[in-house]
mmCIF file of C-alpha atoms and ligand atoms in Angstrom:
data_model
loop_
_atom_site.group_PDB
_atom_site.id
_atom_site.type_symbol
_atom_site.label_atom_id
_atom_site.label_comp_id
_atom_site.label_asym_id
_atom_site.label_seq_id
_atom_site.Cartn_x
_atom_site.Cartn_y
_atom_site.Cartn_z
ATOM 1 C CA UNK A 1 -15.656 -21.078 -26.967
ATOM 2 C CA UNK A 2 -12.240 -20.020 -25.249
ATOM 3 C CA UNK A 3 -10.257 -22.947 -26.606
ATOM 4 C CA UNK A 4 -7.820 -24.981 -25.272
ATOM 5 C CA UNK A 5 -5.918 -21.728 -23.638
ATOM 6 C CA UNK A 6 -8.552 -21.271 -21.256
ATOM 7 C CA UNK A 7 -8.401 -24.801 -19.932
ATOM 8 C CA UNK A 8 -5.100 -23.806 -19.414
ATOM 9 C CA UNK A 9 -5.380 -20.313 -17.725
ATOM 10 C CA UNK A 10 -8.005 -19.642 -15.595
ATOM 11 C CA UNK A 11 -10.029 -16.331 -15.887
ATOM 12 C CA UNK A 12 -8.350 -15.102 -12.685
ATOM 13 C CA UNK A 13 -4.834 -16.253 -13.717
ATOM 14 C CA UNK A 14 -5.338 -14.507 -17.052
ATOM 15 C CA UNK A 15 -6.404 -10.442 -15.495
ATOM 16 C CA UNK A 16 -3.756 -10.529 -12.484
ATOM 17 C CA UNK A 17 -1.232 -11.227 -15.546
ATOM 18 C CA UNK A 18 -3.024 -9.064 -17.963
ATOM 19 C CA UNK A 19 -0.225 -6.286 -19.619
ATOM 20 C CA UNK A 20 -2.975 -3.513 -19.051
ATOM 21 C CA UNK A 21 -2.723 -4.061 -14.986
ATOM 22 C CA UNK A 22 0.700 -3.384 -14.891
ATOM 23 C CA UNK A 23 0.465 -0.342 -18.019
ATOM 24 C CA UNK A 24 -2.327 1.446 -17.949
ATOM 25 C CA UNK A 25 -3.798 3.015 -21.326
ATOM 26 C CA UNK A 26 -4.219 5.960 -19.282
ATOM 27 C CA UNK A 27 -1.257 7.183 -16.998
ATOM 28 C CA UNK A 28 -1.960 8.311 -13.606
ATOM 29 C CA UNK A 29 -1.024 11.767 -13.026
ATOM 30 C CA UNK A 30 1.915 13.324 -11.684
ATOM 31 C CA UNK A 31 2.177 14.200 -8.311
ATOM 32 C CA UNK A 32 4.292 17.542 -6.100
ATOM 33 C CA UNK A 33 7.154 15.312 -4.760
ATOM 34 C CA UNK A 34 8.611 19.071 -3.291
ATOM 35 C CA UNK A 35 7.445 22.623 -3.466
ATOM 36 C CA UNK A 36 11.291 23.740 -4.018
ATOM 37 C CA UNK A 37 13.466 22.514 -6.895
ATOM 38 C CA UNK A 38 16.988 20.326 -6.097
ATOM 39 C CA UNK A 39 20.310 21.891 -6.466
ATOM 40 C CA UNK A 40 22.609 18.497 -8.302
ATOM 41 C CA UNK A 41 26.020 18.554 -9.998
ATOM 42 C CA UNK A 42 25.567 16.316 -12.731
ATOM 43 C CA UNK A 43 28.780 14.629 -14.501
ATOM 44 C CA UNK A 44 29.491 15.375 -17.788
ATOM 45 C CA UNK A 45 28.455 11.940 -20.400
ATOM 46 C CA UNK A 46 26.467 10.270 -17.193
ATOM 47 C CA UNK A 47 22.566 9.319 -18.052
ATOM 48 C CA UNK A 48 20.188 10.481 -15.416
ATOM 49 C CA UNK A 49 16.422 9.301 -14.903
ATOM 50 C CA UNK A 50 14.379 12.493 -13.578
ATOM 51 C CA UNK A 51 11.307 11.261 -12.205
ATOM 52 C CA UNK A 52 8.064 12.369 -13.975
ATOM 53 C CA UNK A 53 5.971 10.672 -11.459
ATOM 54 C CA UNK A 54 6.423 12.762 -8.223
ATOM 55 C CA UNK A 55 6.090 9.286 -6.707
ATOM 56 C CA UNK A 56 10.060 8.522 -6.440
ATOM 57 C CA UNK A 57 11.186 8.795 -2.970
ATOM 58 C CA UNK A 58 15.123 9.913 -4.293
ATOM 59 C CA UNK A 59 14.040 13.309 -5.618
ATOM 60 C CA UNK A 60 14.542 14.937 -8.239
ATOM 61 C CA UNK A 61 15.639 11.063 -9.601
ATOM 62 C CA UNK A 62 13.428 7.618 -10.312
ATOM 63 C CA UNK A 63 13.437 4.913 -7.799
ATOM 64 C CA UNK A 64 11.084 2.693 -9.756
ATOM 65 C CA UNK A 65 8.037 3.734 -8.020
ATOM 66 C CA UNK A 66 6.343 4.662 -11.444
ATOM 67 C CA UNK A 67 6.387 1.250 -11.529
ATOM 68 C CA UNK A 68 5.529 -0.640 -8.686
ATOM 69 C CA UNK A 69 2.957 1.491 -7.915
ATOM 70 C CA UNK A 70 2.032 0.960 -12.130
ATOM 71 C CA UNK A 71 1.540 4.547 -13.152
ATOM 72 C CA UNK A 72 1.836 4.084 -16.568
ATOM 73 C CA UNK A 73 4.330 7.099 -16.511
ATOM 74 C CA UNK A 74 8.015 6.601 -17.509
ATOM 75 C CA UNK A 75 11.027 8.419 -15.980
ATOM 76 C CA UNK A 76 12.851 11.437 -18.531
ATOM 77 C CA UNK A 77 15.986 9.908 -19.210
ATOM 78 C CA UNK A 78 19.055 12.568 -20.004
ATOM 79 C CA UNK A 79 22.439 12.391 -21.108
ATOM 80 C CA UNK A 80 24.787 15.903 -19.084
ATOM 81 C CA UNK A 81 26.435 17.253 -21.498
ATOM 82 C CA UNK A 82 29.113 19.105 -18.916
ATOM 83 C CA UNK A 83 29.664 18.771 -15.357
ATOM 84 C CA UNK A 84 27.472 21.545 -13.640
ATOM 85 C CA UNK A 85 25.201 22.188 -11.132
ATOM 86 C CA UNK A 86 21.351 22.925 -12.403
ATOM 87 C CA UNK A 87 18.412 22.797 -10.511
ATOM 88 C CA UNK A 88 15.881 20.128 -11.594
ATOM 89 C CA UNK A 89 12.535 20.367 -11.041
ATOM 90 C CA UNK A 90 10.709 18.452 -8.337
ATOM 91 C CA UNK A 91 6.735 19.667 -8.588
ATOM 92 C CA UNK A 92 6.517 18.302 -11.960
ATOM 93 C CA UNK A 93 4.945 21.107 -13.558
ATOM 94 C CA UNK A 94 7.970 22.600 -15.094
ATOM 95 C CA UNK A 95 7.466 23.183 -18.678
ATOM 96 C CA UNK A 96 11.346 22.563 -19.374
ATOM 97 C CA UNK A 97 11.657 19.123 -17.584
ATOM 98 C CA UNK A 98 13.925 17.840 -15.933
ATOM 99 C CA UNK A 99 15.150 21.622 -15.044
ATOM 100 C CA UNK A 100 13.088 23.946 -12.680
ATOM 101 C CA UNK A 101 11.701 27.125 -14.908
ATOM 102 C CA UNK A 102 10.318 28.465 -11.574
ATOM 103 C CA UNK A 103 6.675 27.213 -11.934
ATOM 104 C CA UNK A 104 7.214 25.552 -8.388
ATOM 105 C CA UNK A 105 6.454 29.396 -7.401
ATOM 106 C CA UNK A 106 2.967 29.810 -8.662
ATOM 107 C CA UNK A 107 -0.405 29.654 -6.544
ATOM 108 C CA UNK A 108 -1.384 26.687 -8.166
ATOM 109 C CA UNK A 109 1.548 24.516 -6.841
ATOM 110 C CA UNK A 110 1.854 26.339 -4.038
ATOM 111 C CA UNK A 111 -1.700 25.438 -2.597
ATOM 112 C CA UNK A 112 -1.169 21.649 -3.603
ATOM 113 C CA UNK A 113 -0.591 19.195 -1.599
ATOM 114 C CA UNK A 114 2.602 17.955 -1.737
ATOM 115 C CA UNK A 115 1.911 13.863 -2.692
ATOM 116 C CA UNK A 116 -1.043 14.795 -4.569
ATOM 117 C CA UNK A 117 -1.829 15.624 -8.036
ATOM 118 C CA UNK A 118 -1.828 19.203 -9.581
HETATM 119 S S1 FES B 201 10.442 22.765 -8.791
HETATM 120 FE FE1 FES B 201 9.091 22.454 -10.499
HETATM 121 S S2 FES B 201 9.286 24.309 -11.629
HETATM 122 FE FE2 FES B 201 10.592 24.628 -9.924
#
């Protein structure tokens, strides 16, 4: 029983190393980074990563921390079409990610607390 793999790799080694520790079947949930959206120019053909997380600490954009701190969630990644200013969404509850469609102004984010899920 185990075979010659777990002579090599100790139970220990084997679930600090496991895949599922560092992706979770089941994502953590987003949390309010901000209770107001961000005002950004983007540049017309540059890719952005909008954090889905709440967790990133250069809002409205990911710094990784889905990652590190192993959320399971992934970043939106978008291509600007034309340079413009928008106004991306930083509560994570938008329904028309990564832009603010003014959910940021309901009760329900507004008695959150901002680091913690909705
Ligand atoms: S900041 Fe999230 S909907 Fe406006």
């Amino acid at each position: 029983m185990g075979g010659a793999g777990a002579l090599l790799r100790p139970a220990a080694w084997v679930s600090s190393r496991s895949p599922a520790r560092w992706f979770p079947r089941t994502p953590a949930k987003p949390v309010v980074a901000l209770k107001t959206p961000i005002k950004v120019e983007l540049v017309a053909g540059k890719t952005y990563r909008w954090c889905v997380c709440g967790r990133s600490k250069k809002q409205p954009f990911c710094d990784g921390s889905h990652f590190f701190q192993r959320t399971g969630l992934s970043p939106l990644k978008f291509k600007a079409q034309e340079t413009r200013v928008v106004v991306l969404c930083t509560c994570k509850a938008t329904q028309k990610p990564p832009y603010c469609d003014g959910t940021h102004r309901s009760e329900r984010v507004q008695k959150a607390e901002v680091g913690a899920p909705l």
